[in-house]
CSV table of C-alpha atoms in Angstrom, one decimal:
chain,number,residue,atom,x,y,z
Z,1,MET,CA,30.5,0.7,-2.2
Z,2,VAL,CA,28.6,1.9,-5.3
Z,3,ILE,CA,25.4,0.0,-5.5
Z,4,PRO,CA,24.9,-1.9,-8.9
Z,5,ARG,CA,21.6,-1.3,-10.5
Z,6,ARG,CA,21.4,-3.5,-13.6
Z,7,GLY,CA,18.4,-5.5,-14.5
Z,8,ARG,CA,16.2,-4.0,-11.6
Z,9,VAL,CA,12.5,-3.5,-12.5
Z,10,PRO,CA,11.0,-0.7,-10.6
Z,11,ALA,CA,8.2,-1.7,-8.2
Z,12,LEU,CA,4.7,-0.4,-9.0
Z,13,GLY,CA,4.0,0.9,-5.4
Z,14,ASP,CA,7.4,2.7,-4.8
Z,15,GLY,CA,5.8,6.1,-5.2
Z,16,LEU,CA,7.9,7.3,-8.1
Z,17,TRP,CA,5.6,6.7,-11.0
Z,18,PRO,CA,4.1,10.2,-11.1
Z,19,ARG,CA,7.6,11.8,-11.1
Z,20,ARG,CA,8.9,9.1,-13.8
Z,21,ILE,CA,6.0,9.9,-15.9
Z,22,LEU,CA,6.5,13.6,-15.6
Z,23,ALA,CA,10.0,13.4,-16.3
Z,24,LEU,CA,9.4,11.2,-19.5
Z,25,THR,CA,6.8,13.5,-20.8
Z,26,ALA,CA,9.2,16.4,-20.5
Z,27,GLY,CA,12.1,14.3,-22.2
Z,28,LEU,CA,9.7,13.4,-24.9
Z,29,VAL,CA,8.4,17.0,-25.7
Z,30,VAL,CA,12.1,18.3,-25.8
Z,31,THR,CA,13.1,15.5,-28.1
Z,32,ALA,CA,10.2,16.1,-30.5
Z,33,GLY,CA,10.8,19.8,-30.5
Z,34,VAL,CA,14.5,19.7,-31.0
Z,35,ALA,CA,14.2,16.9,-33.7
Z,36,GLY,CA,11.5,19.0,-35.5
Z,37,GLY,CA,13.6,22.0,-35.3
Z,38,LEU,CA,16.7,20.4,-36.7
Z,39,LEU,CA,14.7,18.5,-39.7
Z,40,ALA,CA,13.5,22.1,-40.6
Z,41,LEU,CA,16.8,23.8,-40.6
Z,42,PRO,CA,17.7,25.4,-44.0
Z,43,ARG,CA,20.9,25.1,-45.7
Z,44,ILE,CA,23.5,27.2,-44.0
Z,45,ASN,CA,26.8,28.7,-45.4
Z,46,PRO,CA,29.5,26.3,-44.6
Z,47,SER,CA,31.8,29.1,-42.9
Z,48,THR,CA,28.8,30.4,-40.9
Z,49,ALA,CA,28.1,26.9,-39.6
Z,50,SER,CA,31.7,26.3,-38.8
Z,51,LEU,CA,31.7,29.7,-36.8
Z,52,ALA,CA,28.9,28.6,-35.0
Z,53,VAL,CA,30.4,25.2,-34.1
Z,54,TRP,CA,33.6,26.6,-33.0
Z,55,SER,CA,32.1,29.4,-31.1
Z,56,ALA,CA,30.0,26.8,-29.1
Z,57,ILE,CA,33.1,24.6,-28.6
Z,58,GLY,CA,35.0,27.5,-27.3
Z,59,MET,CA,32.2,28.6,-25.0
Z,60,ARG,CA,32.0,25.2,-23.5
Z,61,TRP,CA,35.8,25.2,-22.7
Z,62,LEU,CA,35.6,28.5,-21.2
Z,63,THR,CA,32.6,27.7,-19.0
Z,64,GLY,CA,34.3,24.5,-17.8
Z,65,ARG,CA,37.2,26.8,-16.4
Z,66,TRP,CA,34.7,29.1,-14.7
Z,67,TRP,CA,34.6,28.4,-11.0
Z,68,PRO,CA,32.1,30.6,-9.2
Z,69,ARG,CA,32.0,30.6,-5.4
Z,70,ARG,CA,29.5,28.0,-3.9
Z,71,THR,CA,27.6,29.1,-0.9
Z,72,GLY,CA,24.7,26.6,-1.0
Z,73,HIS,CA,23.3,24.4,2.2
Z,74,LEU,CA,22.0,21.2,2.5
Z,75,ARG,CA,18.0,21.4,2.9
Z,76,TRP,CA,16.0,18.8,4.4
Z,77,ARG,CA,13.1,17.7,2.5
Z,78,GLU,CA,10.3,15.3,3.6
Z,79,ARG,CA,9.8,13.8,-0.1
Z,80,VAL,CA,13.2,13.3,-2.1
Z,81,SER,CA,12.7,11.5,-5.1
Z,82,GLY,CA,15.5,8.9,-5.6
Z,83,LEU,CA,16.1,5.9,-7.8
Z,84,ASP,CA,14.1,3.5,-5.7
Z,85,ALA,CA,12.0,5.2,-3.5
Z,86,VAL,CA,10.5,8.7,-2.2
Z,87,GLU,CA,12.0,9.2,1.5
Z,88,PRO,CA,13.0,12.3,3.5
Z,89,GLY,CA,16.6,13.3,3.3
Z,90,LEU,CA,19.0,16.3,2.7
Z,91,VAL,CA,19.4,17.8,-0.6
Z,92,ALA,CA,21.8,19.9,-2.4
Z,93,ARG,CA,20.7,21.7,-5.7
Z,94,ARG,CA,22.6,22.0,-8.9
Z,95,SER,CA,25.3,24.9,-9.0
Z,96,LEU,CA,25.1,27.8,-11.1
Z,97,ALA,CA,28.3,26.5,-12.8
Z,98,GLY,CA,26.5,23.2,-13.2
Z,99,TRP,CA,23.5,24.9,-15.0
Z,100,VAL,CA,25.9,27.0,-17.2
Z,101,ASP,CA,27.8,23.7,-18.0
Z,102,LEU,CA,24.4,22.0,-19.0
Z,103,ALA,CA,23.4,25.1,-21.2
Z,104,ALA,CA,26.9,25.1,-22.8
Z,105,GLY,CA,26.8,21.3,-23.4
Z,106,ALA,CA,23.4,21.4,-24.9
Z,107,THR,CA,24.3,24.5,-27.0
Z,108,THR,CA,27.6,22.7,-28.5
Z,109,LEU,CA,25.6,19.6,-29.2
Z,110,LEU,CA,23.0,21.5,-31.1
Z,111,ALA,CA,25.5,23.4,-32.9
Z,112,ILE,CA,27.4,20.2,-33.9
Z,113,GLY,CA,24.1,18.5,-35.0
Z,114,GLY,CA,22.9,21.3,-36.9
Z,115,TRP,CA,26.2,21.6,-38.8
Z,116,LEU,CA,26.2,18.1,-39.8
Z,117,ILE,CA,22.5,18.2,-40.9
Z,118,THR,CA,22.7,21.3,-43.0
Z,119,SER,CA,26.1,20.0,-44.5
Z,120,LEU,CA,24.4,17.0,-46.0
Z,121,PRO,CA,23.6,17.1,-49.7
Z,122,PRO,CA,20.0,18.2,-50.6
Z,123,HIS,CA,19.1,14.8,-52.1
Z,124,GLY,CA,20.2,11.3,-52.2
Z,125,ARG,CA,18.9,8.0,-50.8
Z,126,TRP,CA,21.5,7.6,-48.1
Z,127,VAL,CA,20.7,11.5,-47.1
Z,128,ASP,CA,17.0,10.8,-46.4
Z,129,LEU,CA,17.8,8.1,-43.8
Z,130,THR,CA,21.1,10.0,-42.4
Z,131,ARG,CA,19.2,13.3,-41.9
Z,132,PRO,CA,16.5,12.0,-39.6
Z,133,VAL,CA,18.7,9.8,-37.7
Z,134,LEU,CA,21.3,12.6,-36.8
Z,135,ALA,CA,18.4,14.7,-35.9
Z,136,VAL,CA,16.5,12.1,-33.6
Z,137,GLY,CA,20.0,11.1,-32.1
Z,138,VAL,CA,20.9,14.8,-31.0
Z,139,ALA,CA,17.4,15.3,-29.8
Z,140,ALA,CA,17.2,12.1,-27.8
Z,141,TRP,CA,20.4,13.0,-26.3
Z,142,LEU,CA,19.0,16.4,-25.2
Z,143,GLY,CA,15.8,14.8,-24.0
Z,144,ARG,CA,17.6,12.4,-22.0
Z,145,GLY,CA,19.2,15.4,-19.9
Z,146,VAL,CA,15.8,17.0,-19.6
Z,147,TYR,CA,14.6,13.6,-18.1
Z,148,GLU,CA,17.4,13.3,-15.7
Z,149,GLU,CA,17.0,16.8,-14.2
Z,150,THR,CA,13.2,16.3,-13.9
Z,151,ARG,CA,13.5,12.9,-12.5
Z,152,PHE,CA,15.5,13.3,-9.4
Z,153,THR,CA,15.4,15.9,-6.5
Z,154,GLY,CA,18.4,17.9,-6.5
Z,155,ARG,CA,21.7,17.1,-7.7
Z,156,LEU,CA,23.1,15.4,-4.5
Z,157,ALA,CA,20.9,13.9,-1.7
Z,158,LEU,CA,21.5,12.1,1.5
Z,159,THR,CA,18.9,9.9,2.8
Z,160,ALA,CA,18.8,7.0,5.2
Z,161,SER,CA,19.2,4.3,2.7
Z,162,ALA,CA,22.0,5.7,0.5
Z,163,ILE,CA,23.9,8.6,-0.8
Z,164,ARG,CA,22.8,9.7,-4.4
Z,165,HIS,CA,24.8,11.8,-6.7
Z,166,GLY,CA,23.1,12.2,-10.1
Z,167,ARG,CA,22.3,8.6,-11.0
Z,168,GLN,CA,25.3,7.2,-8.8
Z,169,ILE,CA,24.3,5.6,-5.6
Z,170,VAL,CA,26.6,4.9,-2.7
Z,171,ASP,CA,26.0,2.8,0.3
Z,172,TRP,CA,26.6,4.3,3.8
Z,173,THR,CA,27.8,1.2,5.3
Z,174,ASN,CA,31.1,0.9,3.5
Z,175,ILE,CA,32.6,4.3,3.9
Z,176,ASP,CA,36.0,4.2,5.9
Z,177,ARG,CA,37.3,7.7,5.2
Z,178,VAL,CA,35.6,11.2,3.8
Z,179,SER,CA,38.2,13.4,2.4
Z,180,PRO,CA,38.3,16.4,-0.1
Z,181,HIS,CA,39.0,15.4,-3.7
Z,182,ARG,CA,41.2,17.7,-5.9
Z,183,ARG,CA,41.2,17.7,-9.7
Z,184,ASP,CA,43.5,19.9,-11.8
Z,185,GLY,CA,44.8,21.5,-8.5
Z,186,ARG,CA,41.2,22.5,-7.3
Z,187,LEU,CA,39.0,21.2,-4.7
Z,188,ASN,CA,36.3,19.4,-6.7
Z,189,GLY,CA,33.9,17.0,-4.6
Z,190,VAL,CA,34.4,14.7,-1.6
Z,191,ARG,CA,36.2,11.3,-2.0
Z,192,LEU,CA,34.4,8.5,-0.2
Z,193,ARG,CA,37.0,5.9,0.5
Z,194,PRO,CA,35.5,2.3,0.8
Z,195,ALA,CA,36.3,0.4,4.1
Z,196,VAL,CA,36.4,-2.9,1.7
Z,197,TRP,CA,37.3,-2.5,-2.0
Z,198,GLN,CA,34.8,-4.4,-3.7
Z,199,SER,CA,36.3,-3.7,-7.2
Z,200,LEU,CA,39.0,-2.3,-9.1
Z,201,ARG,CA,37.1,1.1,-9.8
Z,202,PRO,CA,38.4,4.3,-7.9
Z,203,ALA,CA,36.6,5.4,-4.9
Z,204,PRO,CA,33.4,7.3,-5.8
Z,205,VAL,CA,33.3,11.1,-5.5
Z,206,VAL,CA,30.3,12.9,-4.7
Z,207,GLY,CA,29.5,16.7,-5.0
Z,208,GLY,CA,31.9,19.0,-6.9
Z,209,ARG,CA,31.7,21.9,-9.3
Z,210,ASP,CA,28.2,21.0,-10.3
Z,211,THR,CA,26.8,21.0,-6.8
Z,212,ALA,CA,25.9,24.0,-4.9
Z,213,VAL,CA,27.1,22.9,-1.5
Z,214,PRO,CA,30.9,23.5,-0.9
Z,215,GLU,CA,33.2,20.5,0.1
Z,216,ASP,CA,33.6,21.6,3.7
Z,217,ARG,CA,29.8,21.6,4.3
Z,218,LEU,CA,29.5,18.4,2.5
Z,219,ILE,CA,32.2,16.8,4.5
Z,220,ALA,CA,30.8,17.8,7.8
Z,221,ALA,CA,27.2,16.5,6.9
Z,222,LEU,CA,28.8,13.1,5.8
Z,223,GLU,CA,30.8,12.6,8.6
Z,224,ASP,CA,28.0,13.6,11.0
Z,225,TYR,CA,25.4,11.2,9.4
Z,226,ARG,CA,27.5,8.3,8.2
Z,227,PHE,CA,27.1,6.4,11.4
Z,228,ARG,CA,23.6,7.5,12.1
Z,229,SER,CA,22.0,7.8,8.6
Z,230,ARG,CA,18.6,6.6,9.8
Z,231,GLU,CA,18.2,10.0,11.6
Z,232,LEU,CA,18.0,11.5,8.1
Z,233,ALA,CA,14.2,10.4,8.2
Z,234,ILE,CA,13.5,13.1,11.0
Z,235,GLU,CA,13.7,16.6,10.2
Z,236,PRO,CA,16.7,18.0,12.1
Z,237,ASP,CA,16.2,21.3,14.1
Z,238,GLN,CA,18.1,24.3,12.6
Z,239,GLY,CA,20.7,24.3,15.2
Z,240,GLN,CA,21.6,20.8,14.5
Z,241,LEU,CA,21.6,21.2,10.8
Z,242,ARG,CA,23.9,24.4,11.2
Z,243,ALA,CA,26.3,22.3,13.4
Z,244,CYS,CA,26.8,19.8,10.6
Z,245,THR,CA,27.0,22.1,7.9
Z,246,PRO,CA,29.3,25.0,8.8
């Protein structure tokens, strides 16, 4: 159901290398900037640092319970940058809640990383090693997030070859049932039940709170295209697109 990606070497002619290079450049710039900023932090009063950390954690907890209404639509694009190829397809952007979650997560990570770095003693052999390791580790994690957001087109993409949600790829051919997925009593994504279970992992879930397209529109599009996914290579007319995304 979920297509494994281990050990695959990207083809030189897959059309994705400009996007990969752009995303890698953006990620490295962010990594270098964040690492330099963390290493330049002065010593901070422990109570102030603790307050900043707990405030960031509290903000992250609150944003995770914020569920704004999602009214986005799937948009057809001629060039969708996926994992293996550039191809046409329907794309759903990241929701406002998804962007807020990203910002809150980055802020929390920065606050914890800054607190750990500034709490180290000013001198010591192990300190000289630990400080840059912490700074580079936090910066690399944030840089990876920037890479992911720059690398792919939209949060969710439906193309002729597969369904992509983030880095997860789901094959069209093994979907038996499409149904709403609930988490903590709320609708949060669409569950794709496999026709043949190929592993003990739970059925994949696509869409959800971090995707701007609500579950009913996504279910309608998945049901409409799962037996004719090849038609996603051709731009649908507006009437057809409205029919499959109410």
